[in-house]
Structure formats: C-alpha cells, structure tokens
Amino acid sequence: MKVNNLITIDGISGAGKGTLAKSLALELDYSLLDSGTLYRLVGLIAKRLETSDSKEIAKELNSREIIIEFNDLKNLTEVFFGSERVSEELRSEEVAMKASDLAKNSYIRNTLIKHQRDYFDSNKGLIADGRDMGTVIFPQAKWKFFLIASIEERAKRRLRQLKEVGLEVNMPTLIDNIKARDEQDTNRDISPAVPADDALTIDTSDLSAEGLKNKVLKIIKG
Ligand code: C5P
C-alpha cells in the first residue's frame, strides 16, 4: 500500500532537490532526510582515514551519533558527527566526489539503509531527498519526483551554494566535476540515480524555487 505522507525527491546533482525538499518540509511540517549528507559523511571519513576500505569506513560512521538539522535562519544544513560540527567541510566537491566513488559500494549502501529508513515516522511525514529514495529506500512512497535540469543551470546553482559557505571553485572545474558525478551516479550497477517507474520527472531548468514548490504542492494537494 502506498504511504500518503511520504514524499521522495530524487535526481541528478544540482537539479534543485535540496531546496525543494527543505521548502516542502517547512510548508507541510514534515521531517526531512537529506541522504546525500550521509554519503558525504562517508566521503569525509574516507578522506580523513585515507582509506577506501568500506568496512573500516562503516565502523567509523557507526561509532558516533549523526545529527543533521536544517537551520532555517542561516539557510544551512548543520551536520554534527558526534560532537564535531562538519557542516561546511561536507560541502566541498572533493568530499562529494569521494561520496560518489563510495556510493557504488554495496556494503556502504547497506550500512546506510537503516540510518535512512529510521527517519520515517508515520505520525509526522517525511520528505526524503537523494538518488534512490523512490526506487530503493522508500518504494512505498505515494509521491515520487525525479528532478533534472541543464548542466549550465545546475553548475550556476552549485556555484552559488558553494560561495554561500565560503568555498571557491571555478566554473569549468565545477562543470567537469558535476558531469563526472552524474556519469558515475547514473550508470552504477546498484541504486543508480534513475526515476522510479511511478515517479514524475520534472525539468527544473526554467523554474524558480518558488515555482517548483508550488507545482509540486499542487500535484500533492490535488
Ligand atoms: O546529494 P549530494 O550531492 O549531497 O550527494 C553526494 C553523493 O552521494 C552523490 O553524488 C551520490 O553519489 C551519493 N548519493 C547516493 N545516494 C543517495 C544520496 C547521495 O548515492 N541517496
């Protein structure tokens, strides 16, 4: 049976998933799962431990509490790994690429399944943002969206987000990084970033954040 208060938002990098997920969670007063942050944490651990050993990384990941909170006033996702604040460090393209490399690994993906499913409380409702939310983690969701946008538009948005957290990167490098991640995330064998059969695909290239939110709300509210 489909679950009405479960909304999945998947798609490629920079297509507007995070912004839409946050605004819907605020509007509907649902919880929010930003699953990319968990994968970025995996990337950060790999970088720090200088390893790609999935078991070693999973052990470290499970050794501390992970808190992900959206700070509405600062428009920033605050992330604490144990007592350490890692919010900005997680945003770098280096960490994102490491996350994408490790996201191909089934041991890592299986380790993260429970972390992600625990976010859903049927009394509250959930917006889940990622690559495989509608296909693998929450196939029972009634509302599934898959966002795409042109590479130019996505790179512009990503550049703006990186600047907001004080990270500098040039446009050609950013475009190359996004393309490499798209290629890897879309073509991997397990949990590729593809729309679920029952997902609605939306091209956000020409939509404002507000326009996209209203379009989705109209669909959900009928
Ligand atoms: O969404 P974000 O850009 O933060 O995700 C970073 C990387 O984590 C993605 O490029 C992807 O490889 C991986 N990821 C994933 N499955 C998810 C969320 C993120 O494989 N559900």
PDB file of N, CA and C and ligand atoms in Angstrom, residues 10 13-14 17 34-37 39-40 91 95-97 99-101 103-104 109 116 129-133 137 158 181-182 184-185 188 191, ligand 1:
ATOM      1  N   ASP A  10      14.178  12.558  -5.895  1.00  0.00           N
ATOM      2  CA  ASP A  10      15.466  12.084  -6.394  1.00  0.00           C
ATOM      3  C   ASP A  10      15.868  12.906  -7.604  1.00  0.00           C
ATOM      4  N   SER A  13      22.687  15.797  -9.578  1.00  0.00           N
ATOM      5  CA  SER A  13      23.257  16.859  -8.736  1.00  0.00           C
ATOM      6  C   SER A  13      22.866  18.245  -9.220  1.00  0.00           C
ATOM      7  N   GLY A  14      22.402  19.065  -8.287  1.00  0.00           N
ATOM      8  CA  GLY A  14      22.142  20.468  -8.601  1.00  0.00           C
ATOM      9  C   GLY A  14      20.813  20.706  -9.300  1.00  0.00           C
ATOM     10  N   LYS A  17      16.887  19.506  -5.820  1.00  0.00           N
ATOM     11  CA  LYS A  17      16.271  18.580  -4.856  1.00  0.00           C
ATOM     12  C   LYS A  17      16.274  19.138  -3.435  1.00  0.00           C
ATOM     13  N   ASP A  34      18.038  14.351   4.244  1.00  0.00           N
ATOM     14  CA  ASP A  34      18.963  14.738   3.186  1.00  0.00           C
ATOM     15  C   ASP A  34      19.995  13.605   3.095  1.00  0.00           C
ATOM     16  N   SER A  35      19.667  12.576   2.297  1.00  0.00           N
ATOM     17  CA  SER A  35      20.521  11.379   2.311  1.00  0.00           C
ATOM     18  C   SER A  35      21.911  11.646   1.735  1.00  0.00           C
ATOM     19  N   GLY A  36      22.036  12.661   0.868  1.00  0.00           N
ATOM     20  CA  GLY A  36      23.351  12.993   0.311  1.00  0.00           C
ATOM     21  C   GLY A  36      24.340  13.344   1.418  1.00  0.00           C
ATOM     22  N   THR A  37      23.832  13.946   2.494  1.00  0.00           N
ATOM     23  CA  THR A  37      24.703  14.317   3.608  1.00  0.00           C
ATOM     24  C   THR A  37      25.328  13.070   4.235  1.00  0.00           C
ATOM     25  N   TYR A  39      25.986  10.259   2.669  1.00  0.00           N
ATOM     26  CA  TYR A  39      27.027   9.792   1.745  1.00  0.00           C
ATOM     27  C   TYR A  39      28.245  10.712   1.780  1.00  0.00           C
ATOM     28  N   ARG A  40      28.001  12.017   1.952  1.00  0.00           N
ATOM     29  CA  ARG A  40      29.133  12.949   2.062  1.00  0.00           C
ATOM     30  C   ARG A  40      29.943  12.663   3.322  1.00  0.00           C
ATOM     31  N   ARG A  91      30.523  20.172   2.276  1.00  0.00           N
ATOM     32  CA  ARG A  91      30.020  20.749   1.029  1.00  0.00           C
ATOM     33  C   ARG A  91      31.047  20.729  -0.104  1.00  0.00           C
ATOM     34  N   VAL A  95      34.894  16.151  -1.304  1.00  0.00           N
ATOM     35  CA  VAL A  95      34.128  15.223  -0.459  1.00  0.00           C
ATOM     36  C   VAL A  95      32.967  14.621  -1.262  1.00  0.00           C
ATOM     37  N   ALA A  96      32.310  15.444  -2.093  1.00  0.00           N
ATOM     38  CA  ALA A  96      31.184  14.952  -2.903  1.00  0.00           C
ATOM     39  C   ALA A  96      31.648  13.855  -3.869  1.00  0.00           C
ATOM     40  N   MET A  97      32.834  14.051  -4.453  1.00  0.00           N
ATOM     41  CA  MET A  97      33.345  13.053  -5.409  1.00  0.00           C
ATOM     42  C   MET A  97      33.705  11.754  -4.693  1.00  0.00           C
ATOM     43  N   ALA A  99      32.293  10.763  -1.995  1.00  0.00           N
ATOM     44  CA  ALA A  99      30.990  10.177  -1.646  1.00  0.00           C
ATOM     45  C   ALA A  99      30.469   9.374  -2.835  1.00  0.00           C
ATOM     46  N   SER A 100      30.560   9.962  -4.019  1.00  0.00           N
ATOM     47  CA  SER A 100      30.058   9.302  -5.225  1.00  0.00           C
ATOM     48  C   SER A 100      30.851   8.017  -5.518  1.00  0.00           C
ATOM     49  N   ASP A 101      32.180   8.064  -5.292  1.00  0.00           N
ATOM     50  CA  ASP A 101      33.005   6.858  -5.512  1.00  0.00           C
ATOM     51  C   ASP A 101      32.541   5.736  -4.583  1.00  0.00           C
ATOM     52  N   ALA A 103      29.672   5.484  -3.047  1.00  0.00           N
ATOM     53  CA  ALA A 103      28.244   5.173  -3.176  1.00  0.00           C
ATOM     54  C   ALA A 103      28.002   3.998  -4.121  1.00  0.00           C
ATOM     55  N   LYS A 104      29.066   3.556  -4.820  1.00  0.00           N
ATOM     56  CA  LYS A 104      28.939   2.387  -5.711  1.00  0.00           C
ATOM     57  C   LYS A 104      29.065   1.086  -4.925  1.00  0.00           C
ATOM     58  N   ARG A 109      26.302   1.102   1.026  1.00  0.00           N
ATOM     59  CA  ARG A 109      24.866   1.399   0.811  1.00  0.00           C
ATOM     60  C   ARG A 109      24.004   0.646   1.824  1.00  0.00           C
ATOM     61  N   GLN A 116      18.730   5.699   7.067  1.00  0.00           N
ATOM     62  CA  GLN A 116      17.771   6.473   6.274  1.00  0.00           C
ATOM     63  C   GLN A 116      16.318   6.114   6.630  1.00  0.00           C
ATOM     64  N   ASP A 129      15.233  13.153   0.308  1.00  0.00           N
ATOM     65  CA  ASP A 129      15.946  13.691  -0.854  1.00  0.00           C
ATOM     66  C   ASP A 129      17.195  12.857  -1.133  1.00  0.00           C
ATOM     67  N   GLY A 130      17.381  12.422  -2.376  1.00  0.00           N
ATOM     68  CA  GLY A 130      18.584  11.643  -2.700  1.00  0.00           C
ATOM     69  C   GLY A 130      18.638  11.168  -4.132  1.00  0.00           C
ATOM     70  N   ARG A 131      19.107   9.925  -4.301  1.00  0.00           N
ATOM     71  CA  ARG A 131      19.218   9.340  -5.640  1.00  0.00           C
ATOM     72  C   ARG A 131      18.328   8.105  -5.772  1.00  0.00           C
ATOM     73  N   ASP A 132      18.128   7.387  -4.649  1.00  0.00           N
ATOM     74  CA  ASP A 132      17.398   6.116  -4.691  1.00  0.00           C
ATOM     75  C   ASP A 132      16.281   6.082  -3.654  1.00  0.00           C
ATOM     76  N   MET A 133      15.768   7.244  -3.295  1.00  0.00           N
ATOM     77  CA  MET A 133      14.719   7.300  -2.268  1.00  0.00           C
ATOM     78  C   MET A 133      13.446   6.601  -2.759  1.00  0.00           C
ATOM     79  N   ILE A 137      14.898   2.974  -1.089  1.00  0.00           N
ATOM     80  CA  ILE A 137      14.736   3.219   0.357  1.00  0.00           C
ATOM     81  C   ILE A 137      13.257   3.303   0.739  1.00  0.00           C
ATOM     82  N   ARG A 158      25.017  25.375  -8.132  1.00  0.00           N
ATOM     83  CA  ARG A 158      26.018  24.785  -7.238  1.00  0.00           C
ATOM     84  C   ARG A 158      27.069  25.831  -6.859  1.00  0.00           C
ATOM     85  N   ARG A 181      30.296  13.155 -11.718  1.00  0.00           N
ATOM     86  CA  ARG A 181      29.415  12.559 -10.701  1.00  0.00           C
ATOM     87  C   ARG A 181      28.123  12.033 -11.319  1.00  0.00           C
ATOM     88  N   ASP A 182      27.569  12.815 -12.266  1.00  0.00           N
ATOM     89  CA  ASP A 182      26.348  12.377 -12.976  1.00  0.00           C
ATOM     90  C   ASP A 182      26.576  11.019 -13.619  1.00  0.00           C
ATOM     91  N   GLN A 184      28.826   8.760 -13.011  1.00  0.00           N
ATOM     92  CA  GLN A 184      29.034   7.693 -12.030  1.00  0.00           C
ATOM     93  C   GLN A 184      27.707   7.313 -11.335  1.00  0.00           C
ATOM     94  N   ASP A 185      26.937   8.326 -10.921  1.00  0.00           N
ATOM     95  CA  ASP A 185      25.706   8.074 -10.151  1.00  0.00           C
ATOM     96  C   ASP A 185      24.611   7.445 -11.019  1.00  0.00           C
ATOM     97  N   ARG A 188      25.880   3.486 -12.320  1.00  0.00           N
ATOM     98  CA  ARG A 188      26.365   2.420 -11.436  1.00  0.00           C
ATOM     99  C   ARG A 188      25.365   1.251 -11.408  1.00  0.00           C
ATOM    100  N   SER A 191      21.513   0.772  -7.148  1.00  0.00           N
ATOM    101  CA  SER A 191      20.820   2.013  -6.813  1.00  0.00           C
ATOM    102  C   SER A 191      21.231   3.199  -7.679  1.00  0.00           C
TER     103      SER A 191
HETATM  104  O1  C5P B   1      23.079  14.902  -2.964  1.00  0.00           O
HETATM  105  P1  C5P B   1      24.561  15.109  -2.774  1.00  0.00           P
HETATM  106  O2  C5P B   1      25.205  15.856  -3.882  1.00  0.00           O
HETATM  107  O3  C5P B   1      24.868  15.693  -1.441  1.00  0.00           O
HETATM  108  O4  C5P B   1      25.163  13.613  -2.774  1.00  0.00           O
HETATM  109  C1  C5P B   1      26.541  13.349  -2.813  1.00  0.00           C
HETATM  110  C2  C5P B   1      26.765  11.997  -3.485  1.00  0.00           C
HETATM  111  O5  C5P B   1      26.218  10.966  -2.643  1.00  0.00           O
HETATM  112  C3  C5P B   1      26.062  11.808  -4.828  1.00  0.00           C
HETATM  113  O6  C5P B   1      26.842  12.255  -5.931  1.00  0.00           O
HETATM  114  C4  C5P B   1      25.811  10.303  -4.879  1.00  0.00           C
HETATM  115  O7  C5P B   1      26.904   9.605  -5.409  1.00  0.00           O
HETATM  116  C5  C5P B   1      25.688   9.899  -3.422  1.00  0.00           C
HETATM  117  N1  C5P B   1      24.301   9.636  -3.042  1.00  0.00           N
HETATM  118  C6  C5P B   1      23.761   8.399  -3.343  1.00  0.00           C
HETATM  119  N2  C5P B   1      22.510   8.076  -2.925  1.00  0.00           N
HETATM  120  C7  C5P B   1      21.764   8.956  -2.252  1.00  0.00           C
HETATM  121  C8  C5P B   1      22.275  10.252  -1.965  1.00  0.00           C
HETATM  122  C9  C5P B   1      23.551  10.573  -2.386  1.00  0.00           C
HETATM  123  O8  C5P B   1      24.418   7.573  -3.970  1.00  0.00           O
HETATM  124  N3  C5P B   1      20.548   8.608  -1.847  1.00  0.00           N
END
